Short mmCIF file of C-alpha atoms in Angstrom, two decimals:
data_model
loop_
_atom_site.label_atom_id
_atom_site.label_comp_id
_atom_site.label_asym_id
_atom_site.label_seq_id
_atom_site.Cartn_x
_atom_site.Cartn_y
_atom_site.Cartn_z
CA MET A 1 0.34 0.16 0.78
CA SER A 2 1.20 3.95 -0.34
CA LYS A 3 2.49 6.04 1.73
CA ARG A 4 -0.72 8.61 0.74
CA GLY A 5 -2.34 5.56 1.15
CA ASN A 6 -1.48 4.34 4.67
CA GLN A 7 -2.38 7.63 5.60
CA ARG A 8 -5.59 8.28 4.73
CA MET A 9 -6.64 5.28 6.21
CA ALA A 10 -5.08 5.94 9.77
CA THR A 11 -6.80 9.37 9.33
CA ARG A 12 -10.51 7.06 8.52
CA LEU A 13 -9.51 5.33 11.28
CA ILE A 14 -9.07 8.23 14.02
CA ARG A 15 -12.85 9.49 12.90
CA GLN A 16 -14.48 6.34 13.07
CA GLN A 17 -11.79 6.39 17.34
CA LYS A 18 -13.81 9.76 17.80
CA ALA A 19 -17.18 9.25 16.76
CA LYS A 20 -17.46 6.12 18.53
CA GLU A 21 -16.24 8.11 21.69
CA ALA A 22 -18.99 10.73 20.63
CA ARG A 23 -21.57 7.78 20.56
CA ARG A 24 -20.33 6.72 24.06
CA ASN A 25 -20.24 9.50 25.65
CA ARG A 26 -23.41 11.50 24.44
CA SER A 27 -24.84 7.49 25.55
CA ILE A 28 -24.02 7.81 28.79
CA ARG A 29 -25.05 11.45 29.48
CA VAL A 30 -28.23 10.37 28.56
CA SER A 31 -27.85 7.96 31.20
CA ALA A 32 -26.77 10.31 34.19
CA ILE A 33 -30.29 12.05 33.21
CA THR A 34 -32.09 9.96 33.05
CA ALA A 35 -30.72 7.97 36.13
CA GLY A 36 -30.94 12.40 38.28
CA VAL A 37 -34.71 11.97 36.59
CA LEU A 38 -35.66 8.67 37.99
CA LEU A 39 -34.34 9.80 41.07
CA LEU A 40 -35.77 12.67 41.56
CA VAL A 41 -38.83 12.09 40.79
CA SER A 42 -40.11 9.55 43.40
CA VAL A 43 -38.26 11.41 46.30
CA GLY A 44 -40.27 14.14 44.74
CA ALA A 45 -43.32 11.75 44.51
CA TYR A 46 -42.46 10.49 48.59
CA ALA A 47 -42.71 14.11 49.83
CA VAL A 48 -45.92 14.67 48.24
CA TYR A 49 -47.48 11.15 49.63
CA ALA A 50 -45.71 12.10 53.42
CA ASN A 51 -47.39 16.11 53.21
CA THR A 52 -50.23 15.20 52.59
CA LYS A 53 -51.29 12.43 54.42
CA ASP A 54 -54.42 13.68 56.85
CA THR A 55 -51.98 14.09 60.54
CA ALA A 56 -55.06 15.97 62.29
CA HIS A 57 -58.30 13.47 62.98
CA ASN A 58 -60.31 13.51 65.23
CA VAL A 59 -60.68 10.22 68.50
CA PRO A 60 -63.96 8.96 69.10
CA GLN A 61 -64.97 7.94 72.65
CA SER A 62 -64.38 5.25 74.55
CA THR A 63 -60.96 4.14 72.18
CA ASN A 64 -58.10 2.92 73.60
CA ALA A 65 -54.97 4.59 74.82
CA SER A 66 -53.87 5.40 71.52
CA GLY A 67 -56.26 5.86 70.00
CA THR A 68 -56.97 3.53 67.31
CA GLY A 69 -59.44 0.72 68.56
CA ILE A 70 -63.26 0.91 70.31
CA VAL A 71 -62.83 -0.77 73.86
CA ALA A 72 -65.72 -3.19 75.72
CA GLY A 73 -64.66 -4.38 79.29
CA SER A 74 -62.36 -4.69 81.56
CA GLY A 75 -60.76 -7.99 81.76
CA PRO A 76 -58.42 -9.63 82.17
CA ILE A 77 -57.83 -10.86 79.39
CA LYS A 78 -56.91 -8.82 76.47
CA VAL A 79 -58.16 -8.89 72.99
CA ASP A 80 -58.07 -6.61 69.99
CA VAL A 81 -59.54 -7.45 66.17
CA TYR A 82 -59.16 -5.91 63.34
CA GLN A 83 -61.17 -5.33 60.96
CA ASP A 84 -63.11 -3.64 57.22
CA TYR A 85 -67.29 -3.19 57.14
CA LEU A 86 -65.78 -4.47 53.18
CA CYS A 87 -64.26 -7.83 54.19
CA PRO A 88 -66.07 -11.07 54.18
CA SER A 89 -63.86 -13.32 56.16
CA CYS A 90 -64.55 -10.15 58.94
CA ARG A 91 -68.32 -10.69 58.72
CA ALA A 92 -67.77 -14.03 58.71
CA PHE A 93 -66.10 -13.80 61.77
CA HIS A 94 -68.18 -11.39 63.62
CA SER A 95 -71.42 -13.90 63.14
CA ALA A 96 -69.14 -16.60 64.39
CA ALA A 97 -68.28 -14.90 67.62
CA GLN A 98 -69.04 -11.35 68.97
CA GLU A 99 -72.05 -12.85 70.83
CA ARG A 100 -69.54 -15.11 72.31
CA LEU A 101 -67.15 -12.29 73.05
CA GLN A 102 -69.84 -10.09 74.95
CA LYS A 103 -70.81 -12.41 75.92
CA MET A 104 -66.63 -13.07 77.61
CA VAL A 105 -66.72 -9.02 78.19
CA GLN A 106 -69.97 -8.82 79.97
CA ASP A 107 -68.82 -11.91 82.79
CA ASN A 108 -65.14 -10.13 83.26
CA GLN A 109 -63.17 -12.34 81.53
CA ILE A 110 -61.54 -10.29 78.39
CA THR A 111 -61.27 -6.49 77.41
CA LEU A 112 -62.05 -6.25 74.27
CA ALA A 113 -60.84 -3.83 71.66
CA THR A 114 -62.73 -3.58 67.89
CA PHE A 115 -60.43 -1.47 65.92
CA PRO A 116 -62.68 -0.47 62.40
CA ILE A 117 -59.76 -0.39 59.44
CA ALA A 118 -59.92 1.27 55.72
CA ILE A 119 -58.03 -1.33 53.59
CA LEU A 120 -60.35 -2.03 51.37
CA ASP A 121 -61.56 1.28 50.16
CA ARG A 122 -61.53 0.34 46.31
CA LEU A 123 -63.80 -2.17 46.55
CA SER A 124 -66.48 -0.21 46.42
CA THR A 125 -67.13 2.70 44.36
CA ASN A 126 -67.48 5.10 47.19
CA ARG A 127 -64.64 4.53 49.74
CA TYR A 128 -67.68 2.28 51.75
CA SER A 129 -64.28 1.24 54.29
CA THR A 130 -63.37 4.80 54.97
CA ARG A 131 -66.70 5.25 55.51
CA SER A 132 -68.46 2.96 57.93
CA ALA A 133 -65.48 2.41 59.98
CA ALA A 134 -66.24 6.66 60.25
CA ALA A 135 -69.86 6.21 61.24
CA ALA A 136 -68.99 3.24 63.28
CA GLY A 137 -66.77 5.47 65.26
CA CYS A 138 -69.28 8.43 65.93
CA ALA A 139 -71.71 4.88 67.35
CA ALA A 140 -68.88 4.75 69.91
CA ASP A 141 -69.86 8.31 70.65
CA GLY A 142 -73.62 6.80 70.63
CA GLY A 143 -72.41 4.71 73.33
CA LYS A 144 -74.31 1.84 70.20
CA PHE A 145 -70.50 0.70 68.22
CA ALA A 146 -71.23 -3.10 68.62
CA GLN A 147 -74.90 -2.20 67.97
CA PHE A 148 -74.23 -0.30 65.05
CA SER A 149 -71.47 -3.16 63.91
CA ASP A 150 -74.20 -6.19 63.86
CA ALA A 151 -75.78 -4.07 62.45
CA LEU A 152 -73.26 -3.16 59.21
CA TYR A 153 -72.07 -6.81 59.18
CA ALA A 154 -75.88 -7.78 58.59
CA LYS A 155 -76.61 -5.94 55.59
CA GLN A 156 -72.35 -5.68 54.35
CA PRO A 157 -72.71 -4.92 51.05
CA ALA A 158 -70.67 -6.90 47.98
CA GLU A 159 -67.65 -6.00 47.38
CA GLY A 160 -67.31 -4.16 44.04
CA GLY A 161 -69.77 -1.88 44.16
CA ALA A 162 -71.01 1.25 45.96
CA GLY A 163 -71.14 0.48 49.93
CA TYR A 164 -74.33 2.19 51.85
CA THR A 165 -73.96 6.34 51.36
CA ASP A 166 -73.89 8.19 53.97
CA ALA A 167 -77.56 8.69 54.26
CA GLU A 168 -77.97 5.11 54.43
CA LEU A 169 -75.50 4.66 57.15
CA VAL A 170 -77.36 7.47 59.61
CA ALA A 171 -81.40 5.42 58.52
CA MET A 172 -78.90 1.87 60.03
CA GLY A 173 -77.39 3.92 63.13
CA ARG A 174 -81.37 5.00 63.53
CA SER A 175 -82.52 1.77 63.46
CA ALA A 176 -79.90 0.48 65.32
CA GLY A 177 -80.89 3.32 69.04
CA LEU A 178 -78.15 6.24 67.38
CA GLY A 179 -80.11 9.54 67.36
CA ASP A 180 -78.86 13.26 65.47
CA ALA A 181 -75.90 13.50 67.56
CA PHE A 182 -74.74 10.08 65.33
CA ALA A 183 -76.36 11.62 62.20
CA SER A 184 -74.45 14.87 62.36
CA CYS A 185 -71.73 13.33 63.61
CA VAL A 186 -71.13 11.41 60.36
CA ASN A 187 -72.73 13.65 58.26
CA ASP A 188 -70.18 16.67 58.98
CA GLY A 189 -67.71 14.28 58.83
CA THR A 190 -66.83 14.06 62.55
CA TYR A 191 -64.24 11.43 62.17
CA ALA A 192 -63.49 11.43 58.32
CA SER A 193 -60.25 10.67 58.58
CA TRP A 194 -59.88 8.75 61.61
CA PRO A 195 -59.84 5.16 59.87
CA SER A 196 -56.76 6.00 57.55
CA PHE A 197 -55.19 7.02 61.14
CA ALA A 198 -55.73 3.66 62.41
CA THR A 199 -54.99 1.65 59.33
CA ASP A 200 -51.97 3.40 59.34
CA GLU A 201 -51.28 2.81 63.03
CA SER A 202 -52.46 -1.49 62.26
CA SER A 203 -50.42 -1.06 59.79
CA ARG A 204 -47.35 -0.30 62.50
CA ARG A 205 -48.23 -3.00 65.16
CA GLY A 206 -47.81 -6.13 62.11
CA VAL A 207 -51.79 -5.75 60.55
CA THR A 208 -51.61 -7.47 57.01
CA GLY A 209 -55.21 -8.62 56.56
CA THR A 210 -58.85 -8.59 57.72
CA PRO A 211 -59.42 -10.04 60.24
CA THR A 212 -56.92 -10.01 62.17
CA ILE A 213 -57.07 -10.76 65.67
CA PHE A 214 -54.21 -10.29 69.09
CA VAL A 215 -54.35 -12.09 72.24
CA ASN A 216 -52.61 -10.44 74.61
CA ASN A 217 -51.03 -8.88 71.52
CA GLN A 218 -50.34 -12.46 70.48
CA LYS A 219 -51.29 -12.51 66.85
CA VAL A 220 -53.02 -15.11 66.24
CA THR A 221 -52.32 -17.19 62.75
CA PRO A 222 -55.16 -20.38 62.26
CA ALA A 223 -54.02 -23.26 62.30
CA GLN A 224 -54.01 -25.83 58.19
CA GLY A 225 -57.54 -26.30 57.61
CA GLN A 226 -58.10 -24.14 61.66
CA THR A 227 -60.87 -21.10 61.58
CA ILE A 228 -60.11 -18.38 62.95
CA THR A 229 -62.79 -18.26 65.06
CA ASP A 230 -61.50 -21.49 66.32
CA ALA A 231 -58.55 -20.32 66.35
CA VAL A 232 -59.58 -16.68 69.04
CA PHE A 233 -60.84 -19.53 71.19
CA ASN A 234 -57.90 -21.08 71.54
CA ALA A 235 -55.87 -19.14 72.65
CA ILE A 236 -58.29 -17.07 74.80
CA ALA A 237 -58.87 -19.74 76.41
CA ALA A 238 -55.03 -20.31 77.21
CA GLN A 239 -55.13 -17.34 79.16
CA SER A 240 -58.18 -17.87 80.99
CA MET B 1 -25.34 -7.25 15.69
CA LYS B 2 -27.16 -9.77 13.49
CA ALA B 3 -30.85 -8.06 11.72
CA TRP B 4 -32.89 -9.82 13.58
CA GLN B 5 -31.16 -9.52 17.19
CA GLN B 6 -32.25 -5.90 16.88
CA TRP B 7 -36.21 -6.99 15.99
CA LEU B 8 -35.87 -9.35 19.23
CA GLY B 9 -34.81 -6.72 21.03
CA LEU B 10 -37.03 -4.38 19.95
CA ALA B 11 -39.95 -7.49 22.26
CA ALA B 12 -38.04 -7.74 25.05
CA ARG B 13 -38.54 -3.33 25.27
CA VAL B 14 -41.97 -3.49 24.62
CA GLY B 15 -42.64 -6.35 27.06
CA LEU B 16 -40.58 -5.66 29.80
CA GLY B 17 -42.15 -1.91 29.41
CA ALA B 18 -45.69 -3.20 29.05
CA ALA B 19 -44.77 -5.19 32.57
CA PHE B 20 -43.61 -3.11 33.96
CA LEU B 21 -45.87 -0.04 32.66
CA ALA B 22 -49.10 -2.01 34.06
CA ALA B 23 -47.49 -2.55 36.63
CA GLY B 24 -46.66 0.93 38.26
CA ALA B 25 -49.95 2.59 37.00
CA ILE B 26 -52.40 -0.01 38.84
CA LYS B 27 -50.52 1.12 41.68
CA VAL B 28 -50.09 3.96 41.83
CA THR B 29 -53.19 5.31 42.56
CA ASP B 30 -53.45 4.10 45.58
CA LEU B 31 -50.17 4.56 47.42
CA ALA B 32 -51.47 3.73 50.69
CA ALA B 33 -52.35 0.25 49.75
CA SER B 34 -49.35 -0.16 47.96
CA ALA B 35 -46.68 0.09 51.04
CA ARG B 36 -49.61 -1.89 52.90
CA ALA B 37 -48.06 -4.68 49.66
CA VAL B 38 -44.78 -3.95 50.81
CA ASN B 39 -45.99 -4.10 54.66
CA ALA B 40 -47.50 -7.87 54.19
CA TYR B 41 -44.07 -9.49 53.92
CA GLN B 42 -43.21 -8.44 56.44
CA LEU B 43 -39.16 -7.74 55.64
CA MET B 44 -38.25 -3.91 56.74
CA PRO B 45 -40.34 -1.97 59.46
CA TRP B 46 -43.37 0.23 58.03
CA GLU B 47 -41.72 3.61 58.13
CA MET B 48 -39.90 1.93 55.31
CA ALA B 49 -42.31 0.53 53.51
CA GLN B 50 -43.86 3.23 53.08
CA PHE B 51 -41.33 4.47 51.23
CA VAL B 52 -40.87 1.65 49.18
CA GLY B 53 -44.14 1.60 48.43
CA VAL B 54 -44.91 4.97 47.52
CA VAL B 55 -41.30 5.47 45.61
CA GLN B 56 -41.14 1.48 43.20
CA PRO B 57 -43.84 1.97 41.28
CA VAL B 58 -43.15 5.59 40.73
CA LEU B 59 -40.08 4.34 39.71
CA GLU B 60 -42.27 0.73 38.02
CA ILE B 61 -43.48 3.77 35.54
CA GLY B 62 -40.27 5.53 35.21
CA VAL B 63 -38.50 2.18 34.20
CA GLY B 64 -42.00 0.82 31.73
CA LEU B 65 -41.95 4.44 30.22
CA LEU B 66 -37.79 4.17 28.88
CA LEU B 67 -37.91 0.50 27.95
CA LEU B 68 -40.72 1.65 26.07
CA ALA B 69 -39.82 5.17 23.93
CA GLY B 70 -35.96 3.46 24.00
CA LEU B 71 -34.38 5.58 25.97
CA ALA B 72 -31.10 4.66 27.91
CA THR B 73 -31.92 1.46 27.96
CA ARG B 74 -28.72 -0.04 29.17
CA LEU B 75 -29.80 1.53 32.10
CA ALA B 76 -33.01 0.20 32.09
CA ALA B 77 -33.05 -2.52 31.89
CA SER B 78 -30.35 -2.25 34.45
CA LEU B 79 -32.78 -1.60 37.26
CA ALA B 80 -35.87 -3.87 35.28
CA ALA B 81 -33.10 -6.99 36.46
CA LEU B 82 -33.04 -5.37 39.56
CA ALA B 83 -35.74 -4.95 40.36
CA MET B 84 -36.88 -8.20 39.50
CA VAL B 85 -34.09 -10.07 41.28
CA ALA B 86 -35.81 -7.80 44.57
CA PHE B 87 -39.41 -9.42 43.64
CA ILE B 88 -38.19 -12.91 43.54
CA ALA B 89 -36.32 -12.78 46.07
CA GLY B 90 -39.20 -10.88 48.45
CA ILE B 91 -41.45 -13.85 47.33
CA ALA B 92 -39.20 -16.77 47.81
CA SER B 93 -39.33 -14.85 51.17
CA ALA B 94 -42.43 -14.77 52.06
CA TRP B 95 -42.87 -18.66 50.53
CA ALA B 96 -39.86 -19.85 52.97
CA ARG B 97 -41.96 -18.17 55.50
CA GLY B 98 -45.17 -19.46 55.33
CA LEU B 99 -46.44 -15.61 54.57
CA SER B 100 -50.30 -16.68 53.12
CA ILE B 101 -50.23 -13.31 50.50
CA ASP B 102 -50.58 -12.00 47.85
CA CYS B 103 -47.16 -10.79 45.72
CA GLY B 104 -49.10 -7.48 45.20
CA CYS B 105 -47.14 -7.25 41.62
CA PHE B 106 -50.03 -5.89 39.36
CA SER B 107 -52.36 -5.59 41.59
CA ARG B 108 -52.36 -4.05 45.76
CA GLY B 109 -51.33 -7.19 47.31
CA GLY B 110 -51.96 -7.63 51.53
CA THR B 111 -52.96 -11.00 53.43
CA LEU B 112 -55.36 -13.73 51.41
CA PRO B 113 -58.53 -14.61 52.72
CA VAL B 114 -58.12 -17.85 54.93
CA GLY B 115 -58.25 -20.31 53.15
CA GLN B 116 -57.66 -18.47 49.80
CA ASN B 117 -54.07 -20.57 49.01
CA PRO B 118 -51.04 -17.93 47.56
CA ASN B 119 -49.19 -18.75 44.23
CA TYR B 120 -45.88 -18.07 44.69
CA ALA B 121 -44.10 -20.27 42.62
CA TRP B 122 -46.63 -18.77 39.33
CA ASP B 123 -45.66 -15.26 40.61
CA ILE B 124 -41.07 -16.55 40.67
CA ALA B 125 -42.14 -18.79 36.99
CA ARG B 126 -43.46 -14.57 35.74
CA ASP B 127 -40.49 -12.63 37.40
CA VAL B 128 -37.75 -15.23 35.90
CA ALA B 129 -39.11 -15.15 33.10
CA LEU B 130 -38.92 -11.17 32.92
CA LEU B 131 -35.30 -10.72 34.06
CA ALA B 132 -34.33 -12.79 31.14
CA LEU B 133 -35.80 -9.93 29.31
CA ALA B 134 -33.87 -7.44 31.13
CA ILE B 135 -31.20 -9.45 31.08
CA TYR B 136 -30.92 -9.82 27.24
CA LEU B 137 -31.38 -5.88 27.01
CA VAL B 138 -28.41 -5.53 29.28
CA VAL B 139 -26.22 -7.49 26.65
CA PHE B 140 -27.74 -6.40 24.14
CA PRO B 141 -29.35 -2.87 24.76
CA VAL B 142 -29.46 -1.88 20.78
CA THR B 143 -33.28 -2.27 19.67
CA LYS B 144 -34.65 -1.28 16.57
CA TYR B 145 -37.03 1.78 16.71
CA SER B 146 -35.83 4.02 19.82
CA LEU B 147 -35.06 6.48 20.82
CA ASP B 148 -31.29 5.48 21.64
CA ARG B 149 -30.84 4.82 18.06
CA ARG B 150 -32.34 8.67 16.83
CA MET B 151 -29.85 9.96 19.01
CA SER B 152 -26.59 8.70 18.13
#
């Protein structure tokens, strides 16, 4: 090959090399910018989430010290029930266990704390989990939490559709013996942001579904094939 | 690089990107539920679960869009591969500990009702397939119809 030919080839190689380097640099720059944007957007999203959380909420009467559950009785064994009024398993547990639990409250065997949390808002078109829990707080103020819970579970709406409106919740409260104070409590949304607070606190305690029951602070886990109701009463029996 | 590889790369990019975009979009509308889904794995305290639960769907959408556009493909595919490894490890650990949870992969997760059984094997198999797509794109990030190619 001639000298000139060699030179031309060298020039071409250098040009190719430079172009390759430029491509590489551009690709690194694009990746760096992209990574930066992803990081900013994530941190921004978390900041928005943390700042839009309801921090102020009212707490109903007869709640526990942390203001998250409605307490009945003062027996030596602590039974904590986390429930969502839209959850079918909660309804099953309620109808199977409620009568015996209330009897144990009256016999001063247990202190029953019921935590109406809202984890199923996506399964109704009108945030029934949150609104029913808020209404239950109003019922606690009227001293009829247990009766109102019975009424809600007796007519539990199906998952996926519209839950009861506030007006319907008021009507159910009235037939459970609650009055005008209850009606205005529901209509004013007095406890509207209480359920999300109670739900967050339940997550902190390790509640990841409903119903979740603690007996003397021990989470009850049913054995294979055992119902949650049997597991709960076994756990209570083991404590007494 | 052969031409068919770039077409294969396009298919991997669109498949993986669509999966990430869908997974993120389902979760991003209820970030509190997403945080609870992370919490259900019982691997970290609630404060951290909230952070992960909020950031994860946002990143999933970001990675999904990048893959669909073919922008910063190698970076996006690397993040996707890391995510899949973390998800597979998380599901395997839930399985090993006998937890009965919805994996929260394409849904909002949480504990399954009593009597309903988790399907961890299927979840892991799907995630392994997605991991394979991600690794392919990390190795061969040059694909048809990508912004990366238009810019170079």
